Amino acid sequence: MDITNVSYHFPSLLHMEENQVNDLIEENETSSSGGDQHFMGCVQIRVPQELFLALGLISLVENILVILAINKNRNLHSPMYYFICCLAVSDMLVSVSNVVETIFMLLHDHGLLDLHPGMLRHLDNVIDVMICSSVVSSLSFLCTIAADRYITIFYALRYHSIMTTQRAVAIIAVVWLASITSSILFIVYHTDNAVIVCLVAFFCTTLVFNAVLYLHMFLLAHVHSRRIMAFNKNQRQSTSMKGAITLTILLGVFILCWGPFFLHLVLILTCPTSPFCNCFFQNFNLFLILIICNSLIDPLIYAYRSHELRKTLQELVLCSSYFGV
């Protein structure tokens, strides 16, 4: 792929489809010398590479702080925060891949770096594996956290025997192994439309899973909150619901930020020749900005919803400022 192309951020699993879309766009442009006003009226938003770099660096620093905070504060050493830590690592994969890719693009554009096409292809594949691993692991950990909150609410007395540290670590290992393996397979077979179908199906399945779980949680928790008014159990119920609400916010932000990307995949399968879809394809870099924003927003949600995490983050920031001075 040409590194000077504005759509270089396009994942490898869509290389073939991207070329097809570009050919169609060129055909439409050459065949419509003022006649096809619908296509020519498309608005393409240009995103400067410096914006990718700035957002990627901010997101990277934020997620590193979250991981350090969870590691530092022993009160946060619980399965839910282990899963949140892994979610932060998933966001870091997007940030790191974006920063590395943008730096190479800027260096190349300014004539400071000349990469061999083979080396560039390998770099592109590594970055795409990181991005695919990020989306698959993020969806998986959102489901895992939802299941964890479900157990906390409805099996409160047995929670610590069900969700042990050993089981949490095993779940984390399985999720990462499955995410990396599937991502490598996606990149290897990126020319097959079945890869896009699998990604979209996985996205929809996890959304349905989370929706059903959250609906059940909030409905039954509402009933329980009226019946359970004694001692510490009420406090535990309130704390568990707060965690469920936090994860609902995280899921909502994920859908808003990643939704256009998955809609892009669906349109590639359903209407690659439509003028409307061509207009949508031209703004792919804007959808990537939304994906990076998801990695940037998540740490803010963690800090806003958790007093303990927020306090630890403040200590880390003050400590780093002190030593920086």
XYZ file of C-alpha atoms in Angstrom:
325
model
C 0.000 0.000 0.000
C 1.247 3.456 -0.841
C 2.267 5.201 2.350
C 1.449 8.592 0.870
C -2.158 7.588 0.350
C -4.532 9.400 2.706
C -6.272 6.100 3.396
C -3.080 4.366 4.494
C -4.712 3.869 7.885
C -6.998 1.354 6.152
C -6.564 -2.103 7.798
C -4.986 -4.861 5.730
C -8.053 -7.059 5.937
C -9.722 -4.487 3.657
C -6.875 -4.047 1.158
C -8.714 -5.708 -1.687
C -11.982 -3.922 -0.944
C -10.181 -0.578 -0.644
C -8.691 -0.962 -4.120
C -12.093 -1.839 -5.509
C -13.670 1.184 -3.822
C -10.914 3.508 -5.069
C -11.393 2.213 -8.631
C -15.113 2.841 -8.388
C -14.539 6.347 -7.052
C -12.159 7.122 -9.913
C -14.660 5.771 -12.440
C -17.421 7.901 -10.982
C -15.217 10.998 -10.973
C -14.165 10.538 -14.621
C -17.617 9.606 -15.866
C -19.435 12.464 -14.118
C -18.082 15.721 -15.474
C -20.642 17.749 -13.595
C -23.487 15.341 -14.346
C -23.532 13.220 -11.191
C -24.195 15.900 -8.621
C -25.056 13.349 -5.926
C -21.573 11.862 -5.913
C -19.764 15.122 -6.601
C -21.644 16.675 -3.692
C -19.882 14.345 -1.233
C -18.090 16.076 1.589
C -14.712 14.576 2.465
C -13.248 15.669 5.795
C -9.462 15.779 5.741
C -7.788 14.716 8.981
C -4.209 15.969 9.488
C -1.671 13.353 10.488
C -0.584 15.561 13.392
C -4.048 15.127 14.936
C -3.675 11.335 14.789
C -0.305 11.643 16.518
C -1.523 14.049 19.231
C -4.610 12.006 20.137
C -2.608 8.776 20.053
C 0.012 10.126 22.465
C -2.603 11.507 24.884
C -4.507 8.222 24.834
C -1.289 6.266 25.368
C -0.331 8.313 28.438
C -3.841 8.051 29.905
C -4.024 4.277 29.604
C -0.510 3.826 30.986
C -1.579 5.853 34.039
C -4.664 3.644 34.497
C -2.560 0.464 34.378
C -0.021 1.917 36.835
C -2.794 3.068 39.178
C -4.454 -0.358 39.282
C -1.072 -1.997 39.854
C -0.169 0.499 42.625
C -3.381 0.459 44.680
C -4.045 -2.879 46.387
C -7.679 -1.912 46.908
C -8.035 -2.191 43.141
C -6.625 -5.718 43.009
C -9.912 -7.434 42.170
C -11.158 -9.339 39.098
C -13.198 -6.417 37.783
C -10.226 -4.048 37.870
C -7.999 -6.726 36.342
C -10.434 -6.822 33.422
C -10.520 -3.020 33.264
C -6.706 -3.059 33.217
C -6.843 -5.414 30.220
C -9.351 -3.094 28.562
C -6.806 -0.289 29.035
C -4.150 -2.493 27.413
C -6.512 -3.042 24.468
C -6.892 0.714 24.123
C -3.113 1.044 24.307
C -2.763 -1.237 21.291
C -4.807 1.218 19.236
C -2.763 4.153 20.566
C 0.619 2.502 19.977
C -0.288 1.316 16.469
C -1.597 4.771 15.594
C 1.465 6.592 16.968
C 3.946 4.257 15.253
C 2.121 4.366 11.933
C 1.720 8.167 11.989
C 5.380 8.738 12.881
C 6.471 6.579 9.932
C 4.080 8.454 7.639
C 5.337 11.860 8.777
C 8.977 10.819 8.409
C 8.276 9.436 4.947
C 6.322 12.505 3.851
C 9.166 14.801 4.911
C 11.762 12.668 3.100
C 13.467 11.587 6.331
C 12.720 7.892 5.930
C 12.713 5.604 2.933
C 11.302 2.162 3.642
C 11.599 -0.881 1.407
C 8.131 -1.978 0.179
C 8.584 -5.394 1.806
C 9.475 -3.850 5.160
C 6.532 -1.478 4.867
C 4.207 -4.399 4.206
C 5.451 -6.229 7.305
C 5.029 -3.095 9.405
C 1.513 -2.663 8.049
C 0.642 -6.267 8.945
C 1.984 -5.908 12.492
C -0.026 -2.721 13.005
C -3.171 -4.361 11.627
C -2.754 -7.352 13.954
C -2.529 -4.899 16.874
C -5.691 -3.086 15.782
C -7.630 -6.325 15.223
C -6.416 -7.680 18.572
C -7.586 -4.465 20.184
C -11.137 -4.624 18.850
C -11.554 -8.361 19.525
C -10.082 -8.145 23.050
C -12.054 -4.964 23.859
C -15.344 -6.604 22.940
C -14.355 -9.764 24.825
C -13.401 -7.890 28.003
C -16.572 -5.798 27.880
C -18.502 -9.079 27.861
C -16.293 -10.443 30.639
C -16.848 -7.385 32.832
C -20.592 -7.568 32.180
C -20.599 -11.210 33.289
C -18.530 -10.275 36.351
C -21.038 -7.567 37.340
C -23.888 -10.010 36.755
C -22.349 -12.515 39.147
C -21.678 -9.757 41.691
C -25.314 -8.675 41.697
C -27.137 -12.003 41.586
C -24.631 -14.310 43.280
C -23.186 -11.850 45.779
C -22.633 -14.354 48.594
C -20.852 -16.801 46.275
C -19.001 -14.217 44.172
C -15.552 -14.736 45.724
C -15.803 -18.502 45.316
C -17.023 -18.193 41.700
C -14.758 -15.417 40.441
C -11.422 -16.257 42.040
C -8.156 -14.580 41.090
C -6.983 -17.791 39.431
C -10.106 -17.951 37.266
C -9.806 -14.267 36.387
C -6.200 -14.780 35.266
C -7.230 -17.842 33.245
C -10.022 -15.870 31.543
C -7.595 -13.050 30.728
C -5.088 -15.502 29.240
C -7.763 -17.199 27.098
C -9.120 -13.861 25.831
C -5.689 -12.573 24.818
C -4.702 -15.865 23.195
C -7.949 -16.015 21.236
C -7.729 -12.328 20.261
C -4.159 -12.540 18.962
C -4.733 -15.850 17.160
C -7.932 -14.687 15.464
C -6.311 -11.370 14.496
C -3.402 -13.127 12.814
C -5.850 -15.352 10.907
C -7.880 -12.293 9.889
C -4.795 -10.614 8.432
C -3.567 -13.777 6.692
C -6.970 -14.290 5.027
C -7.834 -10.602 4.618
C -8.829 -11.087 0.963
C -11.772 -13.280 1.966
C -15.088 -11.531 2.654
C -15.722 -14.166 5.328
C -13.260 -12.261 7.535
C -15.430 -9.142 7.420
C -18.541 -11.235 8.052
C -16.870 -12.801 11.115
C -15.879 -9.405 12.528
C -19.351 -7.924 12.041
C -21.019 -11.055 13.439
C -18.747 -10.987 16.499
C -19.518 -7.301 17.045
C -23.292 -7.878 16.832
C -23.152 -11.000 19.017
C -21.283 -9.221 21.803
C -23.724 -6.304 21.654
C -26.704 -8.653 21.996
C -24.975 -10.545 24.831
C -24.288 -7.342 26.741
C -27.756 -5.928 26.082
C -29.485 -9.060 27.397
C -27.221 -9.222 30.447
C -27.594 -5.540 31.315
C -31.362 -5.599 30.820
C -31.642 -8.571 33.153
C -29.333 -6.915 35.678
C -31.148 -3.607 35.818
C -34.633 -5.126 35.915
C -33.868 -7.594 38.703
C -31.626 -5.172 40.556
C -34.514 -2.705 40.626
C -36.730 -5.347 42.209
C -33.993 -6.394 44.660
C -33.333 -2.815 45.697
C -36.899 -2.579 46.984
C -36.754 -5.872 48.853
C -33.243 -5.760 50.259
C -32.907 -3.030 52.848
C -30.828 -4.698 55.548
C -27.245 -4.148 56.645
C -24.280 -4.492 54.273
C -26.054 -6.351 51.543
C -27.805 -3.196 50.448
C -24.444 -1.420 50.237
C -22.988 -4.276 48.210
C -25.968 -4.127 45.863
C -25.475 -0.378 45.404
C -21.759 -0.808 44.703
C -22.397 -3.580 42.201
C -24.992 -1.509 40.374
C -22.553 1.388 40.203
C -20.088 -0.945 38.497
C -22.800 -2.106 36.080
C -23.678 1.500 35.218
C -19.992 2.258 34.596
C -19.740 -0.649 32.178
C -22.946 0.448 30.460
C -21.341 3.839 29.815
C -18.187 2.134 28.507
C -20.241 -0.046 26.171
C -22.223 2.955 24.916
C -19.047 4.903 24.149
C -17.571 1.849 22.410
C -20.630 1.525 20.159
C -20.577 5.238 19.265
C -16.848 5.228 18.475
C -16.534 1.869 16.723
C -20.004 1.825 15.131
C -19.030 3.787 11.979
C -16.091 1.415 11.401
C -18.346 -1.658 11.513
C -20.942 0.126 9.376
C -18.090 0.695 6.909
C -17.464 -3.070 6.827
C -21.152 -3.796 6.310
C -21.393 -1.308 3.430
C -18.347 -2.881 1.738
C -20.270 -6.161 1.648
C -23.686 -4.771 0.757
C -23.240 -1.734 -1.507
C -19.645 -1.254 -2.738
C -20.861 0.381 -5.989
C -23.432 2.756 -4.506
C -22.615 6.504 -4.762
C -23.863 6.983 -1.197
C -21.542 4.245 0.078
C -18.658 5.777 -1.885
C -19.244 9.040 -0.036
C -19.160 7.130 3.244
C -15.924 5.328 2.299
C -14.116 8.596 1.614
C -14.292 9.601 5.285
C -12.655 6.492 6.714
C -9.931 8.482 8.484
C -12.668 10.313 10.390
C -13.920 6.955 11.691
C -10.369 6.149 12.803
C -10.316 9.381 14.801
C -13.445 8.168 16.591
C -11.721 4.855 17.379
C -8.752 6.701 18.887
C -11.171 8.903 20.834
C -12.636 5.739 22.376
C -9.178 4.885 23.738
C -8.894 8.442 25.019
C -12.345 8.606 26.657
C -12.283 5.233 28.468
C -9.670 6.276 31.110
C -11.731 9.402 31.854
C -14.773 7.191 32.499
C -12.768 4.931 34.842
C -11.548 7.951 36.811
C -14.955 9.640 36.938
C -16.840 6.548 38.122
C -14.273 5.192 40.613
C -13.212 7.371 43.546
C -10.440 4.943 44.502
C -8.973 4.906 41.003
C -9.341 8.661 40.668
C -7.461 9.226 43.918
C -4.616 6.940 42.835
C -4.405 8.627 39.427
C -4.123 12.006 41.128
C -1.278 10.701 43.271
C 0.531 9.381 40.196
C 0.113 12.656 38.302
C 1.306 14.728 41.279
C 4.243 12.383 41.803
C 5.284 12.547 38.147
C 4.918 16.357 38.184
C 7.103 16.585 41.274
C 9.890 14.505 39.776
C 9.467 16.285 36.455
C 10.197 19.594 38.169
